[in-house]
Amino acid sequence: LFRFSFILSSDGSCPIMPWVSFAAPSLALPSLPATVRDVDVPPLFREPFILSGYRPVGLSRRFYVLSLFQMHNQTLSTWSPLLAAGVLGVRLQGPEGQGVSVDVSSTPLVLYLLSALTYLSCSGAAQLLQSESEDTHYLLSFLVYVSMAIYQYGAALALCLYSSDAAWCRPLQVFLPLAFILAWSCCATCCFTKLHFRRLYLPQAISVGVAYLLDINPVVHRLSNCGLTGSPAVPLHVLQVVLFLLASFFSLFPVPECFCPGRFDVIGHSCQLSLLLRSLWTLVQQEALFSDFLWRRQALVRRFGEERLLVACTSFPCLVMCCVMTAFSMRRRNHTWMMKEQR
């Protein structure tokens, strides 16, 4: 690590002063197996119109973790949510994040931030490790569906409390139970569809879309009454709706790879674009909620009442428990079905 040498006098007879240089240790990653084509992986791991860039199936978990630094057809899909989770964590240290504390008015925002970090982290982990085996693929898929439902309900809770106008507060008793039911049904629908149909995305898209239409209802009501003025968060709310629609489009349609199969295998296919847009959507939504929180925090308890806020926050862990139990039940069915197939 260290190398010593000396600077000699002008006649070269004696050293004057020592000079120390530092040799950095080698940080080269071990060589990883090359990517393979679609015909070299089981059908479960193939994507339509993606012909190459797949990681071999059945290798050690260490390989899939290190493949985070290898170019394959899921590299960008992995980095997008992980970087978004990192940005979200950094933003909590900024001026907006300094106002977040665990009290009655801040608890819904804290729950939202936890749900967003969970969703982004689980999405990145699933993209990174799902090629390990079929069992791991299903396990991580169910984990993503649970985190997605948690994030949906966390967003619904925060949007209805921080981003709604005064005229909207009356249907709160109806809104949160509906958001609870739709978030749980979204988790159950996605798990069931994945277990029995594998790649039938339409029921999943419908359940997610219906839940989002309800979740964004407070913002739509506010925009219809106040227009694009009245709060710095309004343009961010408009942008989050646009990003969600774009992400939904790329989730449903394999564009652009369907037009040029093989050309967008590593960079630019619909799965990457969808995850990138969803990550940006989460960050934009977080910025909008931060702005609404700082703008309306003082009046939140006076408007809704401390007891109603506590009841609303208590429903969050109940949803987490319901979604985890649903995914666990589906997981057991999947494990039993795979064991029967192996026999």
Coordinates of C-alpha atoms in Angstrom, one line a residue:
L1 CA 0.0 0.0 0.0
F2 CA 2.9 2.4 0.6
R3 CA 6.0 3.0 -1.5
F4 CA 9.0 5.1 -0.1
S5 CA 11.6 6.9 -2.3
F6 CA 14.0 9.8 -1.7
I7 CA 14.8 13.1 -3.4
L8 CA 18.6 13.3 -3.9
S9 CA 20.7 16.5 -3.7
S10 CA 21.9 18.2 -6.9
D11 CA 25.2 16.2 -7.0
G12 CA 23.3 12.9 -6.3
S13 CA 25.4 12.1 -3.3
C14 CA 22.9 12.0 -0.4
P15 CA 19.1 12.0 0.0
I16 CA 17.6 15.3 1.2
M17 CA 14.0 14.3 2.1
P18 CA 11.8 11.2 1.9
W19 CA 8.8 11.1 -0.5
V20 CA 5.9 8.8 0.2
S21 CA 3.5 7.6 -2.5
F22 CA 0.4 5.6 -1.9
A23 CA -0.5 2.6 -4.1
A24 CA -4.3 2.0 -4.1
P25 CA -5.4 -1.6 -3.6
S26 CA -7.1 -3.2 -6.6
L27 CA -10.9 -3.0 -6.4
A28 CA -11.6 -5.0 -9.5
L29 CA -14.8 -7.1 -9.3
P30 CA -14.6 -10.8 -10.0
S31 CA -15.5 -11.8 -13.5
L32 CA -19.2 -12.6 -14.0
P33 CA -20.7 -15.1 -16.4
A34 CA -21.8 -13.6 -19.7
T35 CA -25.4 -12.9 -20.4
V36 CA -27.4 -15.4 -22.5
R37 CA -30.2 -15.4 -25.0
D38 CA -33.9 -15.9 -24.3
V39 CA -33.8 -19.6 -25.5
D40 CA -31.3 -20.3 -22.7
V41 CA -33.6 -19.3 -19.8
P42 CA -36.9 -20.9 -18.7
P43 CA -40.1 -19.3 -20.1
L44 CA -40.9 -17.7 -16.8
F45 CA -37.9 -15.4 -17.0
R46 CA -38.4 -14.3 -20.7
E47 CA -39.9 -11.0 -21.7
P48 CA -41.7 -10.5 -25.0
F49 CA -39.5 -9.2 -27.8
I50 CA -36.4 -9.2 -25.6
L51 CA -34.0 -11.6 -27.2
S52 CA -30.8 -11.3 -25.3
G53 CA -29.2 -9.8 -22.2
Y54 CA -30.6 -12.4 -19.7
R55 CA -28.6 -13.6 -16.7
P56 CA -28.2 -17.3 -16.4
V57 CA -30.6 -18.9 -14.0
G58 CA -29.7 -21.1 -11.0
L59 CA -26.3 -19.4 -10.0
S60 CA -25.3 -18.3 -6.5
R61 CA -26.9 -15.2 -4.9
R62 CA -23.5 -13.5 -4.8
F63 CA -23.5 -13.5 -8.6
Y64 CA -26.9 -11.7 -8.8
V65 CA -25.9 -9.2 -6.2
L66 CA -22.7 -8.4 -8.2
S67 CA -24.6 -8.3 -11.4
L68 CA -25.8 -4.9 -10.2
F69 CA -22.6 -3.6 -11.8
Q70 CA -23.0 -5.6 -15.0
M71 CA -24.9 -4.6 -18.1
H72 CA -27.8 -6.8 -18.7
N73 CA -31.5 -6.3 -19.6
Q74 CA -32.4 -5.6 -15.9
T75 CA -29.6 -3.3 -14.9
L76 CA -31.4 0.0 -15.5
S77 CA -34.6 -1.5 -14.0
T78 CA -32.7 -2.3 -10.8
W79 CA -30.9 1.1 -10.5
S80 CA -34.0 3.3 -11.1
P81 CA -36.0 2.4 -8.0
L82 CA -32.8 2.0 -5.9
L83 CA -31.6 5.4 -6.8
A84 CA -35.0 6.9 -6.2
A85 CA -35.0 5.3 -2.7
G86 CA -31.6 6.9 -2.1
V87 CA -32.8 10.3 -3.3
L88 CA -35.9 10.0 -1.1
G89 CA -33.7 9.3 1.9
V90 CA -31.4 12.2 1.2
R91 CA -34.4 14.6 0.8
L92 CA -35.4 13.7 4.3
Q93 CA -32.3 15.4 5.5
G94 CA -33.1 18.7 3.7
P95 CA -35.2 21.6 4.9
E96 CA -38.5 19.9 4.1
G97 CA -37.4 16.8 6.0
Q98 CA -36.4 18.7 9.1
G99 CA -40.1 19.4 9.8
V100 CA -41.0 15.7 9.9
S101 CA -41.4 14.3 13.3
V102 CA -43.5 11.6 14.9
D103 CA -46.5 13.6 16.1
V104 CA -50.2 13.5 15.2
S105 CA -49.8 15.9 12.3
S106 CA -46.7 14.3 10.9
T107 CA -47.5 10.6 11.3
P108 CA -49.4 10.2 8.0
L109 CA -46.4 11.7 6.2
V110 CA -44.0 9.4 8.0
L111 CA -46.1 6.4 7.1
Y112 CA -46.2 7.5 3.5
L113 CA -42.4 7.9 3.4
L114 CA -41.9 4.4 4.9
S115 CA -44.3 2.9 2.4
A116 CA -42.5 4.7 -0.5
L117 CA -39.1 3.5 0.7
T118 CA -40.4 0.0 1.1
Y119 CA -41.9 0.0 -2.4
L120 CA -38.8 1.3 -4.1
S121 CA -36.5 -1.0 -2.2
C122 CA -38.5 -4.1 -2.9
S123 CA -38.9 -3.2 -6.6
G124 CA -35.1 -2.8 -6.9
A125 CA -34.4 -6.0 -5.0
A126 CA -36.9 -8.0 -7.1
Q127 CA -35.3 -6.8 -10.3
L128 CA -31.8 -7.7 -9.0
L129 CA -32.5 -11.2 -7.5
Q130 CA -35.5 -12.6 -9.3
S131 CA -33.5 -14.6 -11.8
E132 CA -32.0 -16.8 -9.1
S133 CA -34.7 -19.4 -9.3
E134 CA -38.4 -19.8 -10.0
D135 CA -39.1 -20.0 -6.3
T136 CA -37.2 -16.8 -5.6
H137 CA -38.9 -15.2 -8.6
Y138 CA -42.4 -15.8 -7.2
L139 CA -41.3 -14.9 -3.6
L140 CA -40.0 -11.5 -4.7
S141 CA -43.0 -10.9 -7.0
F142 CA -45.3 -11.3 -4.1
L143 CA -43.1 -9.1 -2.0
V144 CA -43.4 -6.3 -4.6
Y145 CA -47.2 -6.7 -4.7
V146 CA -47.4 -6.3 -0.9
S147 CA -45.1 -3.2 -1.0
M148 CA -47.1 -1.8 -3.8
A149 CA -50.4 -2.1 -1.9
I150 CA -48.8 -0.6 1.2
Y151 CA -47.5 2.3 -0.9
Q152 CA -50.9 2.8 -2.5
Y153 CA -52.6 3.1 0.9
G154 CA -49.8 5.3 2.3
A155 CA -50.3 7.6 -0.6
A156 CA -54.1 7.6 -0.2
L157 CA -53.7 8.4 3.5
A158 CA -51.3 11.3 2.9
L159 CA -53.1 12.8 -0.1
C160 CA -56.5 12.9 1.6
L161 CA -55.1 14.6 4.7
Y162 CA -52.5 17.0 3.2
S163 CA -53.6 17.6 -0.4
S164 CA -57.4 17.9 -0.2
D165 CA -59.3 21.2 0.0
A166 CA -61.7 22.1 2.8
A167 CA -64.8 21.1 0.8
W168 CA -63.6 17.5 0.5
C169 CA -63.1 16.6 4.1
R170 CA -66.7 15.3 4.6
P171 CA -66.3 11.9 2.7
L172 CA -63.2 11.0 4.7
Q173 CA -65.1 8.2 6.5
V174 CA -65.9 6.6 3.2
F175 CA -62.6 7.3 1.3
L176 CA -60.2 5.5 3.6
P177 CA -62.2 2.3 3.9
L178 CA -62.5 2.2 0.1
A179 CA -58.8 2.9 -0.2
F180 CA -58.1 0.1 2.2
I181 CA -60.3 -2.4 0.3
L182 CA -58.8 -1.4 -3.1
A183 CA -55.2 -1.6 -1.9
W184 CA -55.8 -5.1 -0.4
S185 CA -57.7 -6.3 -3.5
C186 CA -54.8 -5.0 -5.7
C187 CA -52.4 -7.1 -3.7
A188 CA -54.6 -10.1 -3.8
T189 CA -55.4 -9.7 -7.6
C190 CA -51.7 -9.3 -8.5
C191 CA -50.6 -12.3 -6.4
F192 CA -53.5 -14.5 -7.8
T193 CA -52.8 -13.5 -11.4
K194 CA -49.0 -14.1 -11.0
L195 CA -49.6 -17.5 -9.5
H196 CA -52.2 -18.8 -12.0
F197 CA -51.5 -16.9 -15.2
R198 CA -47.9 -15.7 -14.8
R199 CA -47.9 -12.9 -17.5
L200 CA -51.5 -11.8 -17.7
Y201 CA -51.0 -8.1 -16.9
L202 CA -54.4 -6.7 -17.6
P203 CA -56.2 -7.6 -14.3
Q204 CA -53.2 -6.3 -12.5
A205 CA -53.3 -3.0 -14.4
I206 CA -57.0 -2.6 -13.9
S207 CA -56.7 -3.2 -10.1
V208 CA -53.8 -0.7 -9.8
G209 CA -55.6 1.8 -12.0
V210 CA -58.8 1.7 -10.1
A211 CA -57.0 2.1 -6.8
Y212 CA -55.0 5.1 -8.2
L213 CA -58.2 6.8 -9.4
L214 CA -59.5 6.7 -5.9
D215 CA -56.2 7.8 -4.3
I216 CA -55.9 10.8 -6.6
N217 CA -59.5 11.9 -6.1
P218 CA -58.7 14.5 -3.4
V219 CA -56.2 16.1 -5.8
V220 CA -58.6 16.0 -8.7
H221 CA -61.3 17.6 -6.6
R222 CA -58.9 20.3 -5.5
L223 CA -57.7 21.1 -9.0
S224 CA -61.3 21.2 -10.3
N225 CA -62.1 23.8 -7.6
C226 CA -58.9 25.8 -7.5
G227 CA -57.3 25.3 -10.9
L228 CA -53.6 25.5 -11.2
T229 CA -53.2 28.3 -8.6
G230 CA -53.2 28.5 -4.9
S231 CA -50.3 26.3 -3.9
P232 CA -46.7 25.6 -5.2
A233 CA -47.6 21.8 -5.1
V234 CA -50.3 22.0 -7.8
P235 CA -47.9 21.7 -10.8
L236 CA -46.2 18.8 -9.1
H237 CA -49.6 17.0 -8.6
V238 CA -50.3 17.5 -12.3
L239 CA -46.9 16.1 -13.2
Q240 CA -47.4 13.0 -11.0
V241 CA -50.6 12.2 -12.8
V242 CA -48.9 12.5 -16.2
L243 CA -46.0 10.3 -15.0
F244 CA -48.4 7.6 -13.7
L245 CA -50.3 7.5 -17.0
L246 CA -47.0 7.2 -19.0
A247 CA -45.8 4.4 -16.6
S248 CA -49.1 2.6 -17.0
F249 CA -48.8 2.7 -20.8
F250 CA -45.3 1.2 -20.8
S251 CA -46.5 -1.5 -18.3
L252 CA -49.3 -2.6 -20.6
F253 CA -47.7 -2.3 -24.0
P254 CA -44.2 -3.7 -25.0
V255 CA -43.1 -0.4 -26.7
P256 CA -40.7 0.2 -28.4
E257 CA -39.2 -3.3 -28.4
C258 CA -42.2 -4.7 -30.3
F259 CA -41.3 -2.7 -33.3
C260 CA -37.6 -3.8 -33.3
P261 CA -37.1 -7.0 -31.4
G262 CA -33.6 -7.3 -30.2
R263 CA -32.6 -3.7 -30.6
F264 CA -33.8 -2.5 -27.1
D265 CA -32.7 -5.6 -25.1
V266 CA -30.3 -3.9 -22.7
I267 CA -31.4 -0.2 -22.9
G268 CA -34.8 1.3 -23.6
H269 CA -37.3 -1.5 -23.4
S270 CA -40.8 -1.0 -21.8
C271 CA -40.0 -2.6 -18.4
Q272 CA -37.1 -0.2 -17.9
L273 CA -39.2 2.8 -19.0
S274 CA -42.1 1.8 -16.8
L275 CA -39.9 1.5 -13.7
L276 CA -38.0 4.7 -14.4
L277 CA -41.3 6.6 -14.8
R278 CA -42.7 5.0 -11.6
S279 CA -39.6 6.0 -9.7
L280 CA -39.9 9.6 -11.0
W281 CA -43.6 9.6 -10.2
T282 CA -42.9 8.6 -6.6
L283 CA -40.3 11.3 -6.2
V284 CA -42.6 14.0 -7.7
Q285 CA -45.5 12.8 -5.5
Q286 CA -43.2 13.0 -2.4
E287 CA -42.2 16.6 -3.3
A288 CA -45.8 17.6 -3.7
L289 CA -46.7 16.1 -0.4
F290 CA -43.8 17.7 1.4
S291 CA -45.0 21.1 0.0
D292 CA -48.6 20.5 1.1
F293 CA -47.5 19.2 4.5
L294 CA -45.5 22.4 5.2
W295 CA -48.3 24.5 3.9
R296 CA -51.2 22.9 5.9
R297 CA -49.5 21.3 8.9
Q298 CA -50.6 23.9 11.4
A299 CA -54.3 23.6 10.6
L300 CA -54.4 19.8 10.1
V301 CA -55.4 18.8 13.7
R302 CA -57.9 21.6 13.8
R303 CA -59.5 20.5 10.5
F304 CA -59.7 16.8 11.0
G305 CA -59.4 16.3 14.8
E306 CA -56.7 14.4 16.7
E307 CA -58.9 11.3 17.2
R308 CA -59.8 10.9 13.6
L309 CA -56.1 11.3 12.6
L310 CA -55.0 8.6 15.0
V311 CA -57.8 6.2 13.8
A312 CA -56.7 6.8 10.2
C313 CA -53.0 6.1 11.0
T314 CA -54.0 2.9 12.9
S315 CA -55.5 1.5 9.8
F316 CA -52.1 1.5 8.1
P317 CA -50.6 -1.5 10.1
C318 CA -53.9 -3.3 9.7
L319 CA -53.5 -3.1 5.9
V320 CA -49.8 -4.3 6.1
M321 CA -51.0 -7.3 8.1
C322 CA -53.8 -8.2 5.7
C323 CA -51.5 -7.9 2.6
V324 CA -48.7 -10.0 4.2
M325 CA -51.1 -12.7 5.2
T326 CA -52.6 -12.8 1.7
A327 CA -49.2 -13.0 0.1
F328 CA -48.1 -15.7 2.5
S329 CA -51.2 -17.8 1.7
M330 CA -50.4 -17.4 -2.1
R331 CA -46.8 -18.3 -1.4
R332 CA -47.8 -21.5 0.3
R333 CA -50.0 -22.5 -2.6
N334 CA -47.2 -21.8 -5.0
H335 CA -44.7 -23.8 -3.0
T336 CA -47.2 -26.7 -2.8
W337 CA -47.8 -26.6 -6.5
M338 CA -44.1 -26.5 -7.4
M339 CA -43.4 -29.5 -5.1
K340 CA -46.2 -31.5 -6.9
E341 CA -44.6 -30.6 -10.3
Q342 CA -41.2 -31.8 -9.1
R343 CA -42.7 -35.1 -8.1

